[in-house]
Coordinates of C-alpha atoms in Angstrom, one line a residue:
Chain J
M1 CA -0.1 -0.2 0.0
T2 CA 2.9 2.3 1.1
Q3 CA 4.6 1.0 -2.6
A4 CA 1.3 2.2 -4.4
L5 CA 0.8 5.5 -2.4
V6 CA 4.9 6.4 -3.4
H7 CA 4.3 5.7 -6.9
E8 CA 1.2 7.6 -7.4
E9 CA 2.9 10.4 -6.1
T10 CA 6.2 9.8 -8.0
T11 CA 3.9 9.9 -11.2
E12 CA 2.0 13.0 -10.2
I13 CA 5.5 14.4 -9.7
L14 CA 6.7 13.3 -13.1
Q15 CA 3.4 14.7 -14.7
L16 CA 4.0 17.8 -12.9
G17 CA 7.2 18.3 -14.2
R18 CA 6.3 17.5 -17.7
S19 CA 3.6 20.2 -17.8
K20 CA 6.0 22.8 -16.2
H21 CA 8.5 21.7 -19.3
A22 CA 5.8 22.0 -22.1
R23 CA 4.2 25.5 -20.2
G24 CA 6.8 27.6 -22.8
L25 CA 6.4 31.6 -22.8
W26 CA 3.9 31.7 -25.4
S27 CA 1.4 28.6 -23.4
D28 CA 1.9 30.7 -20.6
A29 CA 0.7 33.8 -21.9
W30 CA -1.9 32.3 -24.1
R31 CA -3.6 30.6 -20.3
R32 CA -3.5 34.1 -18.6
L33 CA -4.6 35.5 -21.7
R34 CA -7.8 33.1 -21.8
K35 CA -8.2 33.9 -17.6
N36 CA -8.9 37.8 -18.6
K37 CA -12.6 38.0 -19.3
A38 CA -12.7 41.3 -20.5
A39 CA -9.8 40.1 -23.3
V40 CA -11.8 36.7 -24.3
V41 CA -15.1 38.8 -24.8
G42 CA -13.0 41.3 -27.2
L43 CA -11.4 38.3 -29.1
I44 CA -15.0 36.7 -29.7
Y45 CA -16.1 40.0 -30.7
I46 CA -13.3 40.2 -33.4
G47 CA -13.5 37.1 -34.6
F48 CA -17.2 37.4 -35.2
M49 CA -16.6 40.9 -36.8
I50 CA -13.7 38.8 -39.1
L51 CA -16.8 36.4 -39.9
V52 CA -19.3 39.0 -41.0
A53 CA -16.5 40.3 -43.5
L54 CA -15.8 37.4 -44.9
F55 CA -19.3 36.1 -45.6
A56 CA -20.7 39.8 -46.5
P57 CA -22.0 38.4 -49.6
W58 CA -24.2 35.7 -48.2
L59 CA -24.8 37.9 -45.0
A60 CA -26.1 40.8 -47.0
P61 CA -29.9 40.6 -47.9
H62 CA -29.5 43.3 -50.9
H63 CA -26.3 44.6 -52.6
P64 CA -24.6 47.2 -50.9
N65 CA -24.5 49.9 -53.6
R66 CA -26.8 48.8 -56.1
I67 CA -29.6 51.0 -55.5
P68 CA -33.3 49.2 -55.6
S69 CA -36.1 50.4 -58.1
D70 CA -38.4 49.2 -55.5
A71 CA -37.1 51.5 -52.4
F72 CA -37.5 54.8 -51.0
S73 CA -34.8 56.9 -49.9
N74 CA -34.3 57.3 -45.7
T75 CA -36.9 54.9 -44.9
P76 CA -36.6 54.1 -41.4
P77 CA -35.5 50.7 -39.8
F78 CA -38.4 48.3 -39.1
W79 CA -39.0 49.0 -35.6
D80 CA -40.1 52.5 -36.9
D81 CA -43.2 53.6 -38.6
G82 CA -42.8 53.1 -42.1
G83 CA -40.2 50.3 -41.7
T84 CA -40.3 47.4 -43.7
W85 CA -38.6 43.8 -43.1
T86 CA -37.2 44.3 -47.0
Y87 CA -34.8 47.0 -45.5
P88 CA -34.7 45.8 -41.7
L89 CA -32.6 48.8 -41.0
G90 CA -33.8 51.0 -43.4
T91 CA -32.3 52.8 -46.4
D92 CA -29.6 55.2 -46.8
S93 CA -29.8 58.7 -49.0
L94 CA -29.9 57.1 -52.2
A95 CA -32.3 53.9 -51.2
R96 CA -29.6 51.4 -50.5
D97 CA -30.0 49.0 -48.1
Y98 CA -28.2 50.0 -44.7
L99 CA -28.0 46.9 -43.3
S100 CA -26.2 45.2 -46.1
R101 CA -24.0 48.3 -46.2
L102 CA -22.9 48.2 -42.6
I103 CA -22.2 44.2 -43.2
Y104 CA -19.7 45.5 -46.2
G105 CA -18.5 48.1 -43.8
A106 CA -17.4 45.2 -41.7
R107 CA -14.9 44.4 -44.6
I108 CA -13.1 47.8 -44.9
S109 CA -12.4 48.3 -40.9
M110 CA -10.9 44.3 -41.2
I111 CA -9.0 45.2 -44.2
V112 CA -7.4 48.5 -42.5
G113 CA -6.7 46.7 -39.9
V114 CA -4.5 43.7 -41.4
I115 CA -2.9 45.2 -44.3
P116 CA -1.3 48.5 -43.3
I117 CA 0.3 46.6 -40.0
V118 CA 1.8 43.6 -41.9
I119 CA 3.7 46.5 -44.4
V120 CA 4.6 48.3 -41.0
V121 CA 6.1 45.5 -39.3
L122 CA 8.2 44.1 -42.4
I123 CA 9.7 47.9 -42.5
G124 CA 9.4 48.6 -38.7
V125 CA 11.0 45.4 -37.3
S126 CA 13.8 45.0 -39.9
Y127 CA 14.8 48.8 -39.6
G128 CA 14.7 48.6 -35.8
L129 CA 17.2 45.4 -36.2
I130 CA 19.3 46.3 -38.3
S131 CA 20.0 50.0 -36.8
G132 CA 20.0 48.2 -33.3
W133 CA 22.2 45.3 -34.2
L134 CA 24.7 47.7 -36.2
G135 CA 25.1 50.3 -33.6
G136 CA 26.9 53.2 -33.2
R137 CA 27.1 56.2 -35.9
W138 CA 24.7 54.0 -38.6
D139 CA 22.4 53.3 -35.4
N140 CA 22.7 57.0 -35.0
I141 CA 21.6 57.9 -38.8
L142 CA 19.2 55.6 -38.9
M143 CA 17.5 56.7 -35.5
R144 CA 17.8 60.5 -36.4
L145 CA 15.4 59.6 -39.9
V146 CA 12.7 57.9 -37.1
D147 CA 12.8 60.7 -35.2
V148 CA 12.1 63.4 -37.9
V149 CA 9.2 61.0 -39.4
Y150 CA 7.8 61.1 -35.5
A151 CA 7.7 64.2 -34.9
F152 CA 5.6 64.9 -38.4
P153 CA 1.9 65.1 -37.3
S154 CA 0.4 61.5 -38.6
L155 CA -3.3 62.8 -38.9
L156 CA -2.0 66.1 -40.8
L157 CA 0.2 63.8 -43.2
F158 CA -2.7 61.1 -44.0
I159 CA -5.2 65.0 -44.6
I160 CA -2.2 66.1 -46.8
F161 CA -1.4 62.8 -48.5
Q162 CA -5.7 62.4 -49.4
A163 CA -5.6 66.1 -50.7
A164 CA -2.5 65.1 -53.0
F165 CA -3.3 62.0 -54.5
R166 CA -6.7 61.5 -53.9
E167 CA -7.5 61.7 -57.5
S168 CA -4.8 60.1 -59.0
W169 CA -4.9 56.2 -60.2
L170 CA -3.6 55.1 -56.8
G171 CA -6.3 57.2 -55.1
R172 CA -8.8 55.4 -57.3
S173 CA -7.7 52.0 -56.6
L174 CA -9.7 49.8 -54.4
G175 CA -12.0 52.7 -53.6
G176 CA -9.4 54.4 -52.0
L177 CA -8.2 51.9 -49.8
T178 CA -4.5 51.4 -51.6
L179 CA -3.9 55.1 -50.7
L180 CA -4.9 54.6 -47.0
F181 CA -2.3 51.9 -46.6
V182 CA 0.4 53.4 -48.5
A183 CA -0.4 56.7 -45.9
F184 CA -0.6 54.3 -43.1
A185 CA 2.6 52.1 -43.8
I186 CA 4.7 55.5 -44.3
T187 CA 4.0 57.0 -41.1
G188 CA 3.8 54.0 -39.0
W189 CA 6.9 51.9 -39.0
N190 CA 9.2 54.4 -36.9
G191 CA 7.3 53.4 -33.7
L192 CA 8.1 49.8 -34.1
A193 CA 11.7 50.6 -35.3
R194 CA 12.2 52.3 -31.7
L195 CA 10.4 49.6 -30.1
T196 CA 13.0 47.0 -32.0
R197 CA 15.9 48.9 -31.9
G198 CA 15.9 49.3 -28.2
Q199 CA 15.3 45.2 -27.7
T200 CA 17.8 44.4 -29.9
M201 CA 20.8 47.1 -28.4
S202 CA 19.9 45.5 -24.9
L203 CA 19.5 41.9 -26.0
R204 CA 22.8 42.0 -27.8
Q205 CA 24.8 42.6 -24.8
K206 CA 23.3 38.9 -23.2
E207 CA 25.6 36.3 -23.0
F208 CA 23.3 33.9 -25.3
V209 CA 24.4 36.4 -28.3
I210 CA 27.5 36.7 -27.3
A211 CA 28.1 32.8 -27.2
A212 CA 26.3 32.5 -30.6
Q213 CA 28.8 35.0 -32.1
A214 CA 31.6 33.4 -30.4
V215 CA 31.0 30.1 -32.0
G216 CA 31.6 31.7 -35.4
N217 CA 27.6 32.4 -36.4
P218 CA 27.0 35.2 -39.2
S219 CA 25.2 37.8 -37.9
P220 CA 22.3 38.0 -40.4
R221 CA 21.5 34.7 -38.6
I222 CA 22.1 35.5 -35.1
V223 CA 19.4 38.4 -35.6
Y224 CA 16.9 36.3 -37.2
R225 CA 17.2 33.4 -34.8
H226 CA 18.3 34.7 -31.6
I227 CA 17.4 38.5 -31.2
L228 CA 14.1 38.3 -33.4
P229 CA 12.3 35.7 -31.6
N230 CA 12.9 37.9 -28.2
T231 CA 11.6 41.2 -29.2
L232 CA 8.2 39.0 -30.4
A233 CA 6.3 40.0 -27.3
P234 CA 6.8 43.3 -27.1
I235 CA 6.1 43.8 -30.6
I236 CA 3.0 41.6 -30.4
V237 CA 1.3 44.2 -27.9
A238 CA 2.3 47.3 -29.6
V239 CA 0.9 45.5 -32.9
S240 CA -2.7 44.6 -30.7
F241 CA -2.3 48.5 -30.0
A242 CA -1.8 50.2 -33.4
I243 CA -4.6 47.9 -35.4
P244 CA -7.1 49.6 -33.2
G245 CA -5.4 52.7 -34.9
Y246 CA -6.0 52.4 -38.3
I247 CA -9.4 51.1 -38.2
L248 CA -10.0 54.5 -36.6
A249 CA -7.7 56.9 -38.8
E250 CA -9.2 54.9 -41.7
A251 CA -12.9 56.0 -40.1
S252 CA -11.6 59.5 -38.9
L253 CA -10.7 60.0 -42.3
S254 CA -13.9 58.7 -44.2
F255 CA -15.9 60.9 -41.5
L256 CA -14.3 64.1 -43.2
G257 CA -15.0 62.5 -46.7
I258 CA -11.3 62.0 -47.7
G259 CA -10.9 58.4 -47.5
I260 CA -12.8 55.3 -48.5
R261 CA -14.4 56.6 -51.8
P262 CA -18.2 56.1 -52.3
P263 CA -19.7 54.3 -53.5
T264 CA -17.9 51.6 -51.3
A265 CA -19.4 51.7 -48.0
S266 CA -17.3 52.2 -44.9
W267 CA -18.8 52.6 -41.1
G268 CA -16.9 56.1 -41.2
S269 CA -18.5 57.1 -44.9
M270 CA -21.6 56.0 -43.8
V271 CA -21.3 58.5 -40.5
F272 CA -20.0 61.1 -43.4
Q273 CA -22.9 60.1 -45.5
S274 CA -25.7 60.4 -43.0
F275 CA -24.6 63.2 -40.9
P276 CA -26.8 65.7 -42.6
I277 CA -29.7 64.5 -41.6
V278 CA -28.8 63.9 -38.3
T279 CA -31.6 65.9 -36.4
F280 CA -34.3 64.1 -38.8
R281 CA -32.9 60.3 -38.6
P282 CA -29.9 60.0 -35.8
I283 CA -30.5 56.3 -35.8
F284 CA -28.6 55.9 -39.3
V285 CA -25.5 57.9 -37.5
I286 CA -25.9 55.7 -34.2
M287 CA -25.7 52.6 -36.2
P288 CA -22.1 52.7 -37.7
S289 CA -20.7 54.8 -34.8
V290 CA -21.5 52.3 -32.5
L291 CA -20.1 49.6 -34.7
I292 CA -16.9 51.8 -34.4
A293 CA -16.9 52.1 -31.0
L294 CA -17.3 48.1 -30.3
I295 CA -14.5 47.4 -32.5
M296 CA -12.5 49.8 -30.5
I297 CA -13.1 48.7 -27.3
A298 CA -13.0 45.2 -28.0
F299 CA -9.2 45.4 -29.5
A300 CA -8.4 47.6 -26.5
F301 CA -9.3 44.7 -24.4
V302 CA -7.1 42.4 -26.4
G303 CA -4.5 44.5 -25.9
D304 CA -4.4 45.4 -22.4
G305 CA -4.9 41.6 -22.0
L306 CA -2.0 40.6 -24.1
R307 CA -0.4 43.0 -22.4
D308 CA -0.6 41.6 -18.8
A309 CA -0.4 37.9 -20.5
L310 CA 2.9 38.7 -22.0
D311 CA 4.3 40.8 -19.5
P312 CA 2.9 40.1 -16.1
Q313 CA 5.5 42.0 -14.4
S314 CA 4.3 45.5 -15.6
N315 CA 2.5 47.4 -12.8
R316 CA -0.7 48.9 -14.2
Chain Z
M1 CA 21.2 72.9 -19.6
L2 CA 21.8 75.9 -21.4
Q3 CA 23.7 73.2 -24.1
Y4 CA 20.4 71.1 -23.6
V5 CA 17.6 73.8 -24.5
L6 CA 19.9 74.8 -27.2
R7 CA 19.9 71.8 -28.9
R8 CA 16.2 71.1 -28.3
V9 CA 15.4 74.3 -30.0
L10 CA 17.6 73.6 -32.8
W11 CA 16.4 70.1 -33.6
T12 CA 12.6 72.0 -34.1
I13 CA 14.2 73.9 -37.6
P14 CA 14.9 70.6 -39.2
V15 CA 11.7 68.9 -38.4
L16 CA 9.5 72.1 -39.5
W17 CA 11.7 72.3 -42.6
L18 CA 10.6 68.7 -43.6
V19 CA 7.0 69.2 -42.5
A20 CA 7.5 72.5 -45.4
T21 CA 9.2 70.5 -47.8
V22 CA 7.1 67.2 -47.8
T23 CA 3.7 69.0 -47.9
F24 CA 5.3 71.4 -50.6
F25 CA 6.2 68.4 -52.9
L26 CA 2.9 66.4 -52.1
M27 CA 0.4 69.3 -52.9
H28 CA 2.5 69.9 -56.2
S29 CA 2.4 66.4 -57.5
A30 CA -1.0 66.6 -57.5
P31 CA -2.5 65.7 -60.5
G32 CA -5.0 68.4 -61.0
S33 CA -4.8 72.1 -60.5
P34 CA -6.5 74.6 -58.1
W35 CA -8.3 76.4 -61.4
D36 CA -10.0 72.8 -62.7
A37 CA -13.6 72.3 -62.4
K38 CA -13.6 70.3 -59.1
S39 CA -11.4 72.6 -56.8
T40 CA -13.6 75.6 -57.9
G41 CA -17.2 73.9 -57.8
G42 CA -18.1 73.6 -60.9
R43 CA -16.6 76.1 -63.0
Q44 CA -14.0 75.4 -65.8
L45 CA -11.7 78.7 -66.3
D46 CA -10.9 80.3 -69.5
A47 CA -7.3 78.9 -70.9
R48 CA -5.8 82.3 -70.9
L49 CA -7.4 83.3 -67.6
E50 CA -6.0 80.1 -66.6
A51 CA -2.2 81.4 -67.4
S52 CA -2.5 84.9 -65.9
F53 CA -3.6 83.2 -62.7
N54 CA -1.0 81.1 -62.7
R55 CA 1.5 84.2 -63.6
Q56 CA -0.1 86.0 -60.8
Y57 CA 0.6 83.5 -58.3
G58 CA 4.1 82.2 -59.5
L59 CA 2.8 78.3 -60.6
D60 CA 4.1 78.9 -64.2
E61 CA 7.9 78.6 -62.5
P62 CA 9.6 75.6 -62.5
L63 CA 8.8 73.9 -59.1
I64 CA 12.3 74.2 -57.5
V65 CA 11.8 77.8 -57.8
Q66 CA 8.6 78.2 -56.6
Y67 CA 9.9 75.9 -53.8
G68 CA 12.9 78.5 -52.6
A69 CA 10.5 81.6 -52.7
Y70 CA 8.1 79.6 -50.6
L71 CA 10.8 79.1 -47.9
R72 CA 12.1 82.1 -48.1
N73 CA 8.4 83.9 -47.4
A74 CA 7.5 81.4 -44.7
V75 CA 10.5 82.5 -42.6
T76 CA 9.6 85.9 -42.5
F77 CA 5.6 84.1 -41.8
D78 CA 4.5 85.2 -44.9
F79 CA 2.5 82.4 -46.5
G80 CA 0.6 84.3 -49.2
E81 CA -2.6 84.8 -50.6
S82 CA -5.6 82.5 -50.6
F83 CA -6.5 81.2 -54.1
T84 CA -10.0 80.8 -53.2
Q85 CA -10.2 84.1 -50.8
R86 CA -9.1 86.6 -53.1
G87 CA -7.4 89.3 -51.1
Q88 CA -6.9 87.5 -47.8
T89 CA -3.6 86.6 -46.7
V90 CA -3.2 83.1 -45.1
T91 CA -2.0 84.8 -42.1
E92 CA -5.2 86.1 -41.7
I93 CA -7.2 83.4 -42.7
I94 CA -5.6 82.0 -40.1
G95 CA -6.0 84.6 -37.3
Q96 CA -9.8 84.3 -38.2
G97 CA -9.8 80.4 -37.8
F98 CA -7.5 79.8 -35.2
P99 CA -8.9 81.4 -32.3
Y100 CA -11.8 78.8 -32.1
S101 CA -9.9 76.0 -32.2
A102 CA -7.8 77.4 -29.6
R103 CA -10.6 77.9 -27.1
I104 CA -12.0 74.6 -27.4
G105 CA -8.1 73.1 -26.8
V106 CA -7.3 75.4 -23.8
L107 CA -11.3 74.5 -22.8
A108 CA -10.6 70.7 -23.3
L109 CA -7.1 70.7 -21.5
F110 CA -8.6 72.3 -18.8
L111 CA -11.5 69.9 -18.2
A112 CA -9.1 66.4 -18.6
I113 CA -6.8 68.1 -15.9
A114 CA -9.5 68.9 -13.6
I115 CA -11.1 65.8 -14.1
G116 CA -8.2 63.3 -15.2
I117 CA -6.3 64.3 -11.5
P118 CA -8.6 63.8 -8.9
V119 CA -9.8 60.6 -10.9
G120 CA -6.8 59.4 -10.7
I121 CA -6.1 60.2 -7.2
Y122 CA -9.0 58.8 -5.7
A123 CA -8.8 55.1 -7.6
A124 CA -5.5 55.2 -6.7
L125 CA -5.9 55.5 -2.8
R126 CA -8.8 53.2 -3.0
Q127 CA -7.0 50.7 -4.6
N128 CA -9.0 47.5 -5.6
T129 CA -12.3 48.8 -4.0
F130 CA -15.2 49.0 -6.3
G131 CA -14.7 52.5 -6.5
D132 CA -11.0 52.2 -8.8
Y133 CA -12.5 49.6 -10.7
A134 CA -15.4 51.7 -11.7
S135 CA -12.8 54.3 -12.6
L136 CA -10.8 52.1 -14.0
F137 CA -13.6 50.6 -16.2
V138 CA -15.1 53.9 -17.2
T139 CA -11.4 55.7 -17.9
T140 CA -10.9 52.2 -20.5
I141 CA -14.0 53.0 -22.2
S142 CA -13.2 56.7 -22.7
Y143 CA -9.7 56.3 -23.8
T144 CA -10.9 53.8 -26.1
L145 CA -13.8 55.8 -28.0
P146 CA -12.6 57.7 -30.6
D147 CA -13.3 61.9 -30.0
F148 CA -15.8 62.2 -33.2
V149 CA -18.1 59.1 -31.6
I150 CA -18.4 60.7 -28.4
A151 CA -18.7 64.0 -30.1
I152 CA -21.6 62.5 -32.3
F153 CA -23.4 61.0 -29.3
L154 CA -22.8 64.7 -27.3
L155 CA -24.5 66.3 -29.9
I156 CA -27.4 63.6 -30.6
V157 CA -28.3 63.4 -27.0
F158 CA -28.0 67.0 -25.9
S159 CA -28.7 69.2 -28.8
V160 CA -31.0 67.4 -31.2
N161 CA -32.9 65.5 -28.4
F162 CA -32.8 67.2 -25.3
G163 CA -32.2 70.9 -27.3
W164 CA -29.5 72.2 -24.3
F165 CA -27.1 73.1 -26.8
P166 CA -27.5 74.8 -30.1
I167 CA -26.8 72.4 -33.1
L168 CA -25.1 75.2 -34.8
F169 CA -22.4 77.0 -34.2
T170 CA -23.8 80.1 -32.3
D171 CA -22.8 81.2 -28.8
W172 CA -20.5 80.7 -26.1
R173 CA -22.7 77.1 -25.6
S174 CA -21.4 75.9 -28.4
Y175 CA -18.1 75.7 -26.9
I176 CA -19.0 73.7 -24.2
L177 CA -19.6 70.1 -25.9
P178 CA -16.9 70.3 -28.4
A179 CA -14.8 70.6 -25.5
V180 CA -15.9 67.6 -23.5
A181 CA -15.7 65.7 -26.8
L182 CA -12.2 66.2 -27.0
G183 CA -11.2 66.5 -23.5
T184 CA -12.8 63.2 -22.4
G185 CA -9.8 61.1 -24.1
S186 CA -7.5 62.9 -22.1
A187 CA -9.2 63.0 -19.1
A188 CA -8.9 59.2 -19.0
F189 CA -5.3 59.0 -20.3
I190 CA -4.5 61.4 -17.9
A191 CA -6.5 59.7 -14.8
R192 CA -5.1 56.6 -15.5
L193 CA -1.1 57.8 -15.4
T194 CA -2.3 59.8 -12.4
R195 CA -3.5 56.7 -10.8
S196 CA 0.0 54.2 -11.7
S197 CA 1.8 57.2 -10.7
V198 CA 0.7 57.7 -7.3
L199 CA 0.4 54.4 -6.6
E200 CA 4.4 53.9 -7.2
A201 CA 4.8 57.0 -5.1
L202 CA 2.6 55.8 -2.3
R203 CA 5.3 52.4 -2.1
D204 CA 8.3 54.8 -1.9
D205 CA 10.7 55.1 0.8
H206 CA 10.1 59.0 1.7
V207 CA 6.3 58.3 1.8
T208 CA 6.7 55.5 4.7
T209 CA 9.5 57.8 6.9
A210 CA 6.5 60.7 6.6
R211 CA 4.2 58.1 8.2
A212 CA 6.5 57.1 10.6
K213 CA 7.2 60.5 11.8
G214 CA 3.7 60.1 12.8
L215 CA 2.3 62.9 10.3
H216 CA -1.4 62.9 9.6
N217 CA -2.6 60.6 6.5
R218 CA -4.1 63.7 4.9
T219 CA -0.9 65.4 5.0
V220 CA 1.0 62.4 3.6
I221 CA -1.0 62.4 0.8
A222 CA -1.2 65.8 0.0
R223 CA 2.5 66.8 0.9
H224 CA 4.5 63.5 0.0
V225 CA 2.1 61.7 -2.6
V226 CA 0.5 63.3 -4.7
R227 CA 3.1 66.0 -5.4
N228 CA 5.4 64.2 -6.2
S229 CA 3.3 61.9 -8.3
L230 CA 2.2 64.7 -10.3
I231 CA 5.8 65.3 -12.3
P232 CA 4.9 62.6 -15.3
V233 CA 1.2 63.9 -15.4
L234 CA 2.7 67.3 -16.2
T235 CA 4.9 66.2 -19.0
V236 CA 1.8 64.5 -21.0
V237 CA 0.0 67.8 -20.7
G238 CA 2.2 69.2 -23.7
P239 CA 1.4 66.2 -26.4
A240 CA -1.9 66.0 -25.1
F241 CA -2.4 69.8 -26.2
A242 CA -0.7 68.9 -29.3
G243 CA -3.1 66.4 -29.7
L244 CA -6.2 68.3 -29.2
V245 CA -4.9 70.7 -31.3
T246 CA -5.1 68.6 -34.5
G247 CA -8.2 67.0 -32.7
T248 CA -10.4 69.8 -33.6
I249 CA -10.0 69.0 -37.1
I250 CA -12.4 65.9 -36.7
I251 CA -14.7 67.8 -33.4
E252 CA -15.1 71.0 -35.5
R253 CA -16.9 69.0 -38.5
V254 CA -19.5 67.2 -36.1
F255 CA -20.1 70.7 -34.5
G256 CA -19.7 72.8 -37.5
V257 CA -17.0 75.1 -35.2
P258 CA -15.8 77.5 -38.2
G259 CA -12.1 76.9 -36.8
M260 CA -8.8 76.0 -38.3
G261 CA -9.6 72.4 -39.1
R262 CA -12.8 73.2 -40.9
L263 CA -10.3 75.5 -42.7
F264 CA -8.5 72.7 -43.6
I265 CA -10.8 70.5 -45.2
D266 CA -12.0 73.4 -47.0
S267 CA -9.1 73.9 -48.2
I268 CA -7.5 71.0 -49.1
T269 CA -11.2 70.1 -51.2
S270 CA -10.4 73.1 -53.1
R271 CA -6.9 72.9 -53.5
D272 CA -6.3 76.2 -52.2
Y273 CA -2.1 75.3 -52.1
P274 CA -1.5 78.6 -49.6
V275 CA -3.9 77.8 -47.4
I276 CA -2.9 74.3 -46.9
M277 CA 0.4 74.8 -46.7
G278 CA 0.2 77.4 -43.9
V279 CA -2.1 75.7 -41.9
T280 CA -0.3 72.5 -41.8
L281 CA 2.5 74.8 -40.9
F282 CA 1.0 76.0 -38.2
Y283 CA -0.3 73.2 -36.9
A284 CA 3.0 71.5 -37.1
F285 CA 4.5 74.5 -35.1
I286 CA 2.4 74.2 -32.7
I287 CA 3.0 70.6 -32.1
V288 CA 6.4 71.0 -32.3
M289 CA 6.7 74.0 -29.9
S290 CA 4.6 72.2 -27.2
N291 CA 6.8 69.1 -27.5
L292 CA 9.9 71.3 -27.0
V293 CA 8.4 73.0 -23.9
V294 CA 8.0 69.8 -22.2
D295 CA 11.3 68.2 -23.3
I296 CA 12.8 71.3 -21.6
A297 CA 10.2 70.9 -18.5
Y298 CA 11.6 67.2 -18.3
G299 CA 15.3 68.3 -18.2
F300 CA 14.5 70.7 -15.4
V301 CA 12.5 68.4 -13.5
D302 CA 14.6 65.2 -14.1
P303 CA 18.4 65.8 -14.5
R304 CA 19.2 62.5 -15.9
I305 CA 17.2 63.5 -19.5
R306 CA 20.0 66.1 -19.9
T307 CA 23.0 64.2 -19.6
S308 CA 21.7 61.0 -21.5
Q309 CA 21.4 63.0 -24.9

């Protein structure tokens, strides 16, 4: 009996040891993130919006840009007098189905959250790695450029960019999306470059990097295999805060009438188009605004959760 | 210290130069001209008239000559005349719009500080209680909500539904909602910063000492905790102000304020080059200056900053 007990204990210890061993930084972080209720709610909401964006053509009851022959403009949603179930959330000033436009608007927000950040990460992280690894005079020159770009107010640059290229082929392609991508990429990389550079500077003093150098690894290999993986955690946190920034920038520019081009529907441009009738049908302004607000809050929850999960020492 | 200040001041010159250069070439690389039907709102000008306008405003010269002339004039704060509002200089136009934006910006900053700091102190002193969590939740939401969404909700609730504030821009009451919309995010940011800063100060040795001396809790908090914890908070006031100044671009649109933001957007749709350039430079100047003030103030407060760069 004692033997059995001992046996049980040892297997328990062994299992404990194994499970500890299997827990790396990432699975640990994932476990902490899952415990954070707000972050989970945010993740679910973002996942839901991604699905809406992907399946928009199947979900939307009508074509988002086509004007139906039987519809009136500015019909109210179904719960108001004069609303119909054919157009559940009413029609806009051009008689287009509002629900369908809201559904297609999710596509713009999601894509604006994805494409620019990929470009920004590629440029910013490489730049930071190179600058931090080279150090010295090169680092000094590269970082001055970052400082100058950083000092340029990004909203101003977005607006000027839109003003300059809106009527060119660049501004016309993809309903104005391409120009937004370019503008976001040009202004966005410097923050990540700074962050990665700082991480690289401190990592290159670490023993494992010096050891890797001592056994004769070439620099690109050390940077790629040893430094980059160790900078990922703060980069991921920074990215999770940058994505809602781009979604908001698109919405703001579209609200000013210089973002997404008509007839493409985006939540920001829907606020812009419905704004003149805000006293008459405030609900048309409220609906896209609420969607913008919700996606921003969802990303903030996830960002906060990721920061806590990846950096448990950070005190808030 | 003098060297540090000088270096900071000199650093603003290349930044402003870059802003001017980038804006200039972006504007002029744009297809179309200020005399197109699109820019003037439907009127296509006669070719001869267009040529004479181009001559009058120097648009027929090589780009590099225009650029040189522009920089020369900009140094003396001469930004030229508006294309659309004939006979008005850019400086005059900015002078008309800026006071509106500045009033909103200053009022928003005042609100942000007056609300943010007390809320942050309150949350820190009641750490991990219901009050702390509630304020943390509210600040997270308000920091996350976009300015213009807050603005739209304020407009719909207080102007459209209750009718407490005018919908169009009329009198002093028209400043209140824009300032609240603009200041909410900054208030939340300042509250969170104050909270973490106060929490840090509470754990400091000198606070323990003050308590050990037998000082009243109130005295300890007011003299030793709050005062020390406000230093990092003051440093965000500069960037906050800069953010508020550009933030008004969007807010002014919602509330129909005839400020710089509306001017800027109008000048862009009508391709009024001198106004676009002037307003951009003016915005950049304000932002650079508020960062400069913060950097210098920080240098005074924290000697480590001066020597490390």
